[in-house]
CSV table of C-alpha atoms and ligand atoms in Angstrom, one decimal:
chain,number,residue,atom,x,y,z
A,245,UNK,CA,4.6,5.6,39.4
A,246,UNK,CA,4.0,9.8,38.4
A,247,UNK,CA,1.9,11.0,36.0
A,248,UNK,CA,3.7,11.4,32.7
A,249,UNK,CA,2.9,13.8,30.6
A,250,UNK,CA,3.5,14.4,26.4
A,251,UNK,CA,3.3,17.1,24.6
A,252,UNK,CA,2.3,15.9,20.8
A,253,UNK,CA,2.8,18.1,17.8
A,254,UNK,CA,1.4,17.0,14.3
A,255,UNK,CA,2.4,18.5,11.2
A,256,UNK,CA,2.7,16.1,8.5
A,257,UNK,CA,-0.4,17.4,6.0
A,258,UNK,CA,-2.6,20.7,6.5
A,259,UNK,CA,-3.5,20.2,10.2
A,260,UNK,CA,-1.4,22.1,12.6
A,261,UNK,CA,-1.4,20.5,15.9
A,262,UNK,CA,-0.7,20.4,19.3
A,263,UNK,CA,-1.5,17.8,22.3
A,264,UNK,CA,-0.9,17.4,25.6
A,265,UNK,CA,-1.6,13.6,26.7
A,266,UNK,CA,-1.5,11.7,30.5
A,267,UNK,CA,-0.8,8.7,30.3
A,268,UNK,CA,-0.8,7.9,26.9
A,269,UNK,CA,-4.7,7.7,27.4
A,270,UNK,CA,-5.9,10.7,29.0
A,271,UNK,CA,-6.6,14.2,27.0
A,272,UNK,CA,-5.6,17.4,28.8
A,273,UNK,CA,-5.8,19.6,25.6
A,274,UNK,CA,-6.2,19.3,21.4
A,275,UNK,CA,-6.0,22.2,19.7
A,276,UNK,CA,-5.4,21.8,15.3
A,277,UNK,CA,-5.5,24.5,13.3
A,278,UNK,CA,-6.6,23.1,9.7
A,279,UNK,CA,-5.7,24.7,6.5
A,280,UNK,CA,-9.0,23.1,4.6
A,281,UNK,CA,-10.1,26.7,3.8
A,282,UNK,CA,-7.1,28.1,1.9
A,283,UNK,CA,-6.2,24.6,0.0
A,284,UNK,CA,-10.1,24.9,-1.0
A,285,UNK,CA,-9.3,27.1,-3.5
A,286,UNK,CA,-6.7,25.0,-4.9
A,287,UNK,CA,-8.8,22.0,-5.2
A,288,UNK,CA,-6.6,20.1,-3.2
A,289,UNK,CA,-3.2,20.1,-0.8
A,290,UNK,CA,-0.9,22.4,-2.3
A,291,UNK,CA,2.6,21.1,0.2
A,292,UNK,CA,4.5,25.1,-0.4
A,293,UNK,CA,1.5,26.4,1.2
A,294,UNK,CA,0.9,23.9,3.6
A,295,UNK,CA,4.7,25.0,4.9
A,296,UNK,CA,4.1,28.1,5.1
A,297,UNK,CA,0.7,28.1,7.4
A,298,UNK,CA,2.3,25.2,9.9
A,299,UNK,CA,5.6,28.0,10.0
A,300,UNK,CA,3.5,30.3,10.8
A,301,UNK,CA,0.6,29.0,13.2
A,302,UNK,CA,2.6,26.1,14.7
A,303,UNK,CA,3.5,28.2,17.9
A,304,UNK,CA,0.6,29.4,18.8
A,305,UNK,CA,-0.9,26.1,18.6
A,306,UNK,CA,2.3,24.7,20.7
A,307,UNK,CA,1.3,27.6,23.3
A,308,UNK,CA,-2.7,27.3,23.3
A,309,UNK,CA,-1.9,23.2,24.1
A,310,UNK,CA,-0.1,24.0,26.7
A,311,UNK,CA,-2.2,26.8,28.4
A,312,UNK,CA,-5.9,24.9,28.0
A,313,UNK,CA,-4.3,22.0,30.0
A,314,UNK,CA,-2.5,24.1,32.1
A,315,UNK,CA,1.0,23.7,32.0
A,316,UNK,CA,4.1,24.4,31.2
A,317,UNK,CA,6.9,23.3,30.1
A,318,UNK,CA,8.8,22.3,32.7
A,319,UNK,CA,5.7,19.8,33.5
A,320,UNK,CA,6.6,18.7,29.9
A,321,UNK,CA,8.0,14.6,30.3
A,322,UNK,CA,8.5,13.8,26.7
A,323,UNK,CA,7.9,15.6,23.2
A,324,UNK,CA,6.5,13.5,20.8
A,325,UNK,CA,6.4,14.6,17.1
A,326,UNK,CA,4.9,13.1,13.6
A,327,UNK,CA,8.6,12.5,11.4
A,328,UNK,CA,6.3,10.3,8.8
A,329,UNK,CA,5.1,10.0,6.0
A,330,UNK,CA,3.6,12.8,4.9
A,331,UNK,CA,4.3,16.1,2.6
A,332,UNK,CA,8.9,16.8,3.5
A,333,UNK,CA,7.8,20.9,4.1
A,334,UNK,CA,5.4,20.0,6.6
A,335,UNK,CA,6.8,17.4,8.5
A,336,UNK,CA,10.4,19.5,8.4
A,337,UNK,CA,8.3,22.1,10.2
A,338,UNK,CA,7.0,19.8,13.3
A,339,UNK,CA,10.4,18.2,13.7
A,340,UNK,CA,12.5,21.0,14.1
A,341,UNK,CA,10.1,22.7,16.2
A,342,UNK,CA,10.2,19.7,18.4
A,343,UNK,CA,13.6,19.3,18.2
A,344,UNK,CA,13.9,22.9,19.5
A,345,UNK,CA,11.8,23.3,22.4
A,346,UNK,CA,13.5,19.5,23.5
A,347,UNK,CA,17.1,20.9,23.1
A,348,UNK,CA,16.2,24.2,24.7
A,349,UNK,CA,14.7,23.0,27.7
A,350,UNK,CA,16.6,19.8,27.9
A,351,UNK,CA,12.9,17.1,27.1
A,352,UNK,CA,13.5,13.8,25.5
A,353,UNK,CA,12.7,13.7,21.9
A,354,UNK,CA,10.1,11.1,20.3
A,355,UNK,CA,9.8,10.8,16.8
A,356,UNK,CA,6.5,8.9,16.2
A,357,UNK,CA,5.1,7.0,13.1
A,358,UNK,CA,1.8,9.5,11.2
A,359,UNK,CA,0.5,5.2,11.0
A,360,UNK,CA,1.1,4.7,14.5
A,361,UNK,CA,-0.5,7.8,15.8
A,362,UNK,CA,-4.0,6.8,14.0
A,363,UNK,CA,-4.1,4.0,15.5
A,364,UNK,CA,-3.0,4.6,19.2
A,365,UNK,CA,-6.5,6.7,18.8
A,366,UNK,CA,-8.3,4.5,19.6
A,367,UNK,CA,-6.1,3.7,23.1
A,368,UNK,CA,-7.7,7.3,23.8
A,369,UNK,CA,-10.5,6.9,23.4
A,370,UNK,CA,-11.2,3.6,24.1
A,371,UNK,CA,-8.8,2.7,27.9
A,372,UNK,CA,-10.2,0.0,28.3
A,373,UNK,CA,-8.1,-2.0,24.7
A,374,UNK,CA,-5.0,-3.5,25.0
A,375,UNK,CA,-3.2,-5.0,22.1
A,376,UNK,CA,-3.9,-8.1,20.1
A,377,UNK,CA,-6.3,-6.5,17.8
A,378,UNK,CA,-6.6,-5.9,14.4
A,379,UNK,CA,-7.1,-2.6,12.8
A,380,UNK,CA,-8.0,-1.4,9.7
A,381,UNK,CA,-6.4,1.9,9.3
A,382,UNK,CA,-8.0,4.0,6.7
A,383,UNK,CA,-6.5,7.7,5.5
A,384,UNK,CA,-5.7,9.7,2.5
A,385,UNK,CA,-2.5,8.5,2.4
A,386,UNK,CA,-3.2,4.4,3.3
A,387,UNK,CA,-4.8,1.7,3.5
A,388,UNK,CA,-3.6,-0.9,5.7
A,389,UNK,CA,-5.5,-4.0,7.6
A,390,UNK,CA,-2.6,-5.2,10.4
A,391,UNK,CA,-2.6,-7.1,14.2
A,392,UNK,CA,-1.6,-5.0,16.3
A,393,UNK,CA,0.7,-6.9,18.3
A,394,UNK,CA,1.8,-4.6,21.0
A,395,UNK,CA,2.3,-1.4,21.1
A,396,UNK,CA,3.7,0.2,17.8
A,397,UNK,CA,3.9,-3.8,16.5
A,398,UNK,CA,1.6,-4.4,13.4
A,399,UNK,CA,1.9,-7.3,11.1
A,400,UNK,CA,1.0,-5.9,8.1
A,401,UNK,CA,-2.0,-8.5,6.6
A,402,UNK,CA,-3.3,-6.2,3.9
A,403,UNK,CA,-2.5,-2.8,1.5
A,404,UNK,CA,-3.2,-0.9,-1.0
A,405,UNK,CA,-2.2,-1.6,-4.1
A,406,UNK,CA,-2.7,1.8,-5.7
A,407,UNK,CA,-4.8,4.2,-4.7
A,408,UNK,CA,-5.5,4.7,-0.5
A,409,UNK,CA,-9.7,5.0,0.2
A,410,UNK,CA,-9.2,8.6,0.7
A,411,UNK,CA,-7.5,9.0,-1.6
A,412,UNK,CA,-10.1,7.8,-3.9
A,413,UNK,CA,-12.9,9.6,-2.2
A,414,UNK,CA,-11.5,12.8,-3.1
A,415,UNK,CA,-10.7,12.5,-6.5
A,416,UNK,CA,-14.1,11.0,-7.4
A,417,UNK,CA,-15.1,14.3,-6.2
A,418,UNK,CA,-13.1,16.3,-8.0
A,419,UNK,CA,-14.6,14.2,-11.0
A,420,UNK,CA,-17.9,15.0,-9.9
A,421,UNK,CA,-17.6,18.6,-9.0
A,422,UNK,CA,-18.4,18.6,-5.0
A,423,UNK,CA,-14.3,19.8,-4.9
A,424,UNK,CA,-12.0,19.2,-1.6
A,425,UNK,CA,-12.2,17.9,1.3
A,426,UNK,CA,-13.4,15.3,-0.6
A,427,UNK,CA,-14.7,12.5,2.2
A,428,UNK,CA,-16.6,14.6,4.3
A,429,UNK,CA,-18.8,16.3,0.4
A,430,UNK,CA,-19.3,12.9,-0.8
A,431,UNK,CA,-20.9,11.4,2.4
A,432,UNK,CA,-22.9,14.4,2.9
A,433,UNK,CA,-23.7,14.3,-1.1
A,434,UNK,CA,-24.5,9.6,-1.1
A,435,UNK,CA,-27.2,10.8,1.8
A,436,UNK,CA,-29.4,11.6,-0.5
A,437,UNK,CA,-28.6,8.9,-2.9
A,438,UNK,CA,-29.7,5.5,-3.9
A,439,UNK,CA,-26.2,3.1,-2.6
A,440,UNK,CA,-27.3,0.7,-5.4
A,441,UNK,CA,-28.4,2.8,-8.5
A,442,UNK,CA,-25.6,2.1,-10.1
A,443,UNK,CA,-23.0,-1.2,-9.6
A,444,UNK,CA,-19.5,-0.1,-9.5
A,445,UNK,CA,-17.3,-2.8,-8.3
A,446,UNK,CA,-16.2,-3.8,-5.5
A,447,UNK,CA,-12.3,-5.3,-6.8
A,448,UNK,CA,-10.4,-7.7,-4.6
A,449,UNK,CA,-7.4,-8.3,-5.0
A,450,UNK,CA,-6.4,-11.9,-6.5
A,451,UNK,CA,-2.5,-13.2,-4.5
A,452,UNK,CA,-3.2,-11.1,-2.0
A,453,UNK,CA,-6.3,-11.8,0.3
A,454,UNK,CA,-6.2,-8.3,2.2
A,455,UNK,CA,-4.9,-6.0,0.0
A,456,UNK,CA,-6.7,-3.6,-1.5
A,457,UNK,CA,-7.3,-1.7,-5.5
A,458,UNK,CA,-9.0,1.4,-5.7
A,459,UNK,CA,-8.3,3.0,-8.4
A,460,UNK,CA,-10.8,0.4,-10.6
A,461,UNK,CA,-13.2,1.9,-9.1
A,462,UNK,CA,-12.1,5.3,-9.8
A,463,UNK,CA,-12.2,5.1,-13.0
A,464,UNK,CA,-15.4,2.9,-13.1
A,465,UNK,CA,-17.1,6.2,-12.0
A,466,UNK,CA,-15.1,8.7,-14.5
A,467,UNK,CA,-15.8,6.3,-17.2
A,468,UNK,CA,-19.6,5.7,-15.9
A,469,UNK,CA,-19.7,10.0,-15.9
A,470,UNK,CA,-17.4,10.4,-19.0
A,471,UNK,CA,-20.3,7.9,-21.0
A,472,UNK,CA,-23.1,9.8,-19.6
A,473,UNK,CA,-21.7,13.1,-20.7
A,474,UNK,CA,-20.8,11.4,-24.2
A,475,UNK,CA,-24.9,10.4,-24.5
A,476,UNK,CA,-26.4,13.3,-23.0
A,477,UNK,CA,-27.5,11.5,-19.8
A,478,UNK,CA,-27.9,13.5,-17.2
A,479,UNK,CA,-25.7,12.4,-13.9
A,480,UNK,CA,-27.1,12.1,-10.9
A,481,UNK,CA,-24.4,12.4,-8.7
A,482,UNK,CA,-26.0,11.8,-5.1
A,483,UNK,CA,-26.4,8.8,-6.7
A,484,UNK,CA,-23.0,8.1,-7.9
A,485,UNK,CA,-21.5,9.7,-5.4
A,486,UNK,CA,-23.9,6.7,-2.4
A,487,UNK,CA,-22.4,3.6,-4.7
A,488,UNK,CA,-18.7,5.1,-5.2
A,489,UNK,CA,-19.6,5.0,-1.4
A,490,UNK,CA,-21.1,1.7,-0.6
A,491,UNK,CA,-18.1,0.1,-3.3
A,492,UNK,CA,-16.2,1.4,-0.7
A,493,UNK,CA,-17.6,0.6,2.6
A,494,UNK,CA,-17.7,-3.2,0.9
A,495,UNK,CA,-14.5,-4.1,0.8
A,496,UNK,CA,-13.6,-1.9,3.4
A,497,UNK,CA,-16.1,-4.1,5.7
A,498,UNK,CA,-15.2,-7.7,3.3
A,499,UNK,CA,-11.9,-7.5,3.9
A,500,UNK,CA,-11.3,-6.5,7.8
A,501,UNK,CA,-14.0,-8.9,9.2
A,502,UNK,CA,-12.4,-12.2,7.0
A,503,UNK,CA,-9.2,-11.1,8.6
A,504,UNK,CA,-10.6,-11.1,12.4
A,505,UNK,CA,-12.3,-14.2,11.7
A,506,UNK,CA,-9.3,-16.3,9.7
A,507,UNK,CA,-7.2,-15.7,12.2
A,508,UNK,CA,-9.8,-15.6,15.0
A,509,UNK,CA,-9.5,-11.6,16.5
A,510,UNK,CA,-13.0,-10.8,18.2
A,511,UNK,CA,-11.2,-7.0,18.0
A,512,UNK,CA,-11.6,-4.9,15.2
A,513,UNK,CA,-10.3,-1.1,15.1
A,514,UNK,CA,-10.6,1.5,12.9
A,515,UNK,CA,-8.2,4.5,12.4
A,516,UNK,CA,-8.1,7.2,10.1
A,517,UNK,CA,-9.5,9.9,8.5
A,518,UNK,CA,-12.3,8.3,6.6
A,519,UNK,CA,-13.4,6.5,9.3
A,520,UNK,CA,-15.3,9.4,10.5
A,521,UNK,CA,-17.6,8.6,8.3
A,522,UNK,CA,-20.8,7.8,9.7
A,523,UNK,CA,-22.5,5.5,6.8
A,524,UNK,CA,-19.1,3.5,7.3
A,525,UNK,CA,-19.4,3.3,10.9
A,526,UNK,CA,-23.1,2.0,10.7
A,527,UNK,CA,-21.7,-0.5,8.5
A,528,UNK,CA,-18.5,-2.0,10.6
A,529,UNK,CA,-21.0,-1.9,13.2
A,530,UNK,CA,-23.6,-4.2,11.7
A,531,UNK,CA,-20.7,-6.5,10.6
A,532,UNK,CA,-18.9,-6.5,13.6
A,533,UNK,CA,-22.8,-7.1,15.8
A,534,UNK,CA,-23.1,-10.0,13.2
A,535,UNK,CA,-20.1,-11.9,13.9
A,536,UNK,CA,-19.4,-10.9,17.2
A,537,UNK,CA,-16.4,-8.9,17.1
A,538,UNK,CA,-15.8,-5.8,18.9
A,539,UNK,CA,-15.5,-2.7,16.9
A,540,UNK,CA,-13.4,0.0,18.4
A,541,UNK,CA,-13.6,3.3,16.7
A,542,UNK,CA,-12.6,6.5,17.8
A,543,UNK,CA,-14.4,9.6,17.3
A,544,UNK,CA,-14.6,11.6,14.1
A,545,UNK,CA,-12.1,14.2,16.4
A,546,UNK,CA,-9.4,11.9,16.3
A,547,UNK,CA,-9.5,9.3,13.2
A,548,UNK,CA,-8.8,12.6,11.2
A,549,UNK,CA,-5.8,14.6,12.1
A,550,UNK,CA,-4.5,15.6,15.2
A,551,UNK,CA,-2.0,15.5,17.7
A,552,UNK,CA,-3.5,13.9,20.5
A,553,UNK,CA,-2.8,10.4,18.7
A,554,UNK,CA,0.5,11.2,18.6
A,555,UNK,CA,0.9,12.3,22.3
A,556,UNK,CA,-0.5,8.5,22.6
A,557,UNK,CA,1.7,7.0,20.3
A,558,UNK,CA,4.5,9.0,22.0
A,559,UNK,CA,3.8,7.3,25.3
A,560,UNK,CA,4.0,3.8,24.5
A,561,UNK,CA,7.1,4.8,22.9
A,562,UNK,CA,8.6,6.4,25.3
A,563,UNK,CA,8.2,4.1,27.5
A,564,UNK,CA,9.5,1.6,25.5
A,565,UNK,CA,12.9,3.7,26.1
A,566,UNK,CA,12.7,4.9,21.8
A,567,UNK,CA,13.7,8.5,22.2
A,568,UNK,CA,15.1,9.9,18.7
A,569,UNK,CA,18.4,12.2,18.8
A,570,UNK,CA,19.4,15.1,17.7
A,571,UNK,CA,19.4,14.2,14.2
A,572,UNK,CA,15.9,13.4,13.5
A,573,UNK,CA,14.6,14.0,10.5
A,574,UNK,CA,11.3,14.5,8.5
A,575,UNK,CA,11.3,10.6,6.0
A,576,UNK,CA,8.1,11.7,4.2
A,577,UNK,CA,7.8,8.4,2.4
A,578,UNK,CA,8.5,6.1,6.4
A,579,UNK,CA,6.6,2.5,5.9
A,580,UNK,CA,4.5,1.2,8.7
A,581,UNK,CA,7.1,-1.2,10.9
A,582,UNK,CA,10.2,1.0,9.7
A,583,UNK,CA,11.7,3.4,13.2
B,1292,KG4,O1,-6.3,10.5,7.9
B,1292,KG4,P1,-6.5,12.0,7.6
B,1292,KG4,O2,-6.9,12.9,8.1
B,1292,KG4,O3,-4.9,12.0,6.8
B,1292,KG4,C1,-4.0,11.4,6.8
B,1292,KG4,O4,-2.9,10.4,7.3
B,1292,KG4,O5,-4.4,11.2,4.9
B,1292,KG4,O6,-7.0,11.3,6.1
B,1292,KG4,C2,-7.9,12.2,5.4
B,1292,KG4,C3,-8.4,11.4,4.6
B,1292,KG4,C4,-9.1,13.0,2.8
B,1292,KG4,O7,-8.5,11.9,2.1
B,1292,KG4,C5,-10.0,12.5,3.1
B,1292,KG4,O8,-11.3,13.0,1.9
B,1292,KG4,C6,-10.7,11.4,4.1
B,1292,KG4,O9,-9.7,11.3,5.2
B,1292,KG4,N1,-12.2,11.9,5.4
B,1292,KG4,C7,-13.8,11.3,5.1
B,1292,KG4,C8,-14.2,11.7,5.8
B,1292,KG4,N2,-13.5,12.2,6.1
B,1292,KG4,C9,-12.6,12.4,5.6
B,1292,KG4,N3,-13.6,10.0,3.7
B,1292,KG4,C10,-14.7,10.0,4.2
B,1292,KG4,N4,-15.9,10.6,4.8
B,1292,KG4,C11,-15.4,11.6,5.2
B,1292,KG4,N5,-16.2,11.5,6.2
B,1293,ZN,ZN1,-3.3,11.2,8.7
């Protein structure tokens, strides 16, 4: 069979990205233009600015991805683009661009679910990995524990009731004055602190054993800081960062390992921006080794937003014949499992 080349396009948040993927697994190019520097000035992603930056950069990013892969649009078999979930204006830039190229060059178009993309980063990192497996998706907007039953098919076991894990990192980082982006800054600060210094809550949801809840933990951190400020006690930011991070990790590890054992699935994959956290990865490695579970985790650059993962997901949808029509639109609150 001939090789299948997918051009992946991602613009759901603050990364403008394009990649060329061969046969769903091999990265020929992976270009990411990050807007972090601009949004840092405002302490978080400003949707309006994100859209404007995507429109400024997307053509160059795609050109670069094609040239890095040493191919032209004539070599591309399908275009995969994130159409949700995400910021509507940001998504629209990628969707409109993908539709324009597909129309002009008569190339099949595939709409990709951003979360399915995150899961698919594992197919790139681990060419031998095939469904079924357990996957914990821990990003800025989502925290899901799922069984990947087949390519693009998910059984959702647990989800967050309130904040996503990455969102909690971002909010706590802001509260202790570390700024945006919160995850990497907390991880760095936590290295100087003691994870057992402060006893923050590990929330378990009573009636849904695999669900997550991080808003109580976030409030506990804010209360701790407010109380210290009122009584004039010094706050050790490194201890707060380390203790908070440990509380998040404990819950993420516990739910994933428990579900893997309950469902007798011995393959556990991680996905999403929070999975780039080194302390978290070590905790998962230890817990998986103890429980005879094989851990799969994409390299950090494939955990945070990128278009290689979108190209990988698009490949499997393309093979199933799931093509988008010319009416493909951005769906900002697209749910996992919805097409
Ligand atoms: O998957 P992602 O790039 O975008 C979404 O789809 O949401 O995830 C971004 C999230 C942000 O909340 C960011 O703070 C978090 O991932 N993150 C981290 C780390 N790097 C990024 N969280 C903890 N530790 C990190 N090293
Ligand atoms: Zn993402």
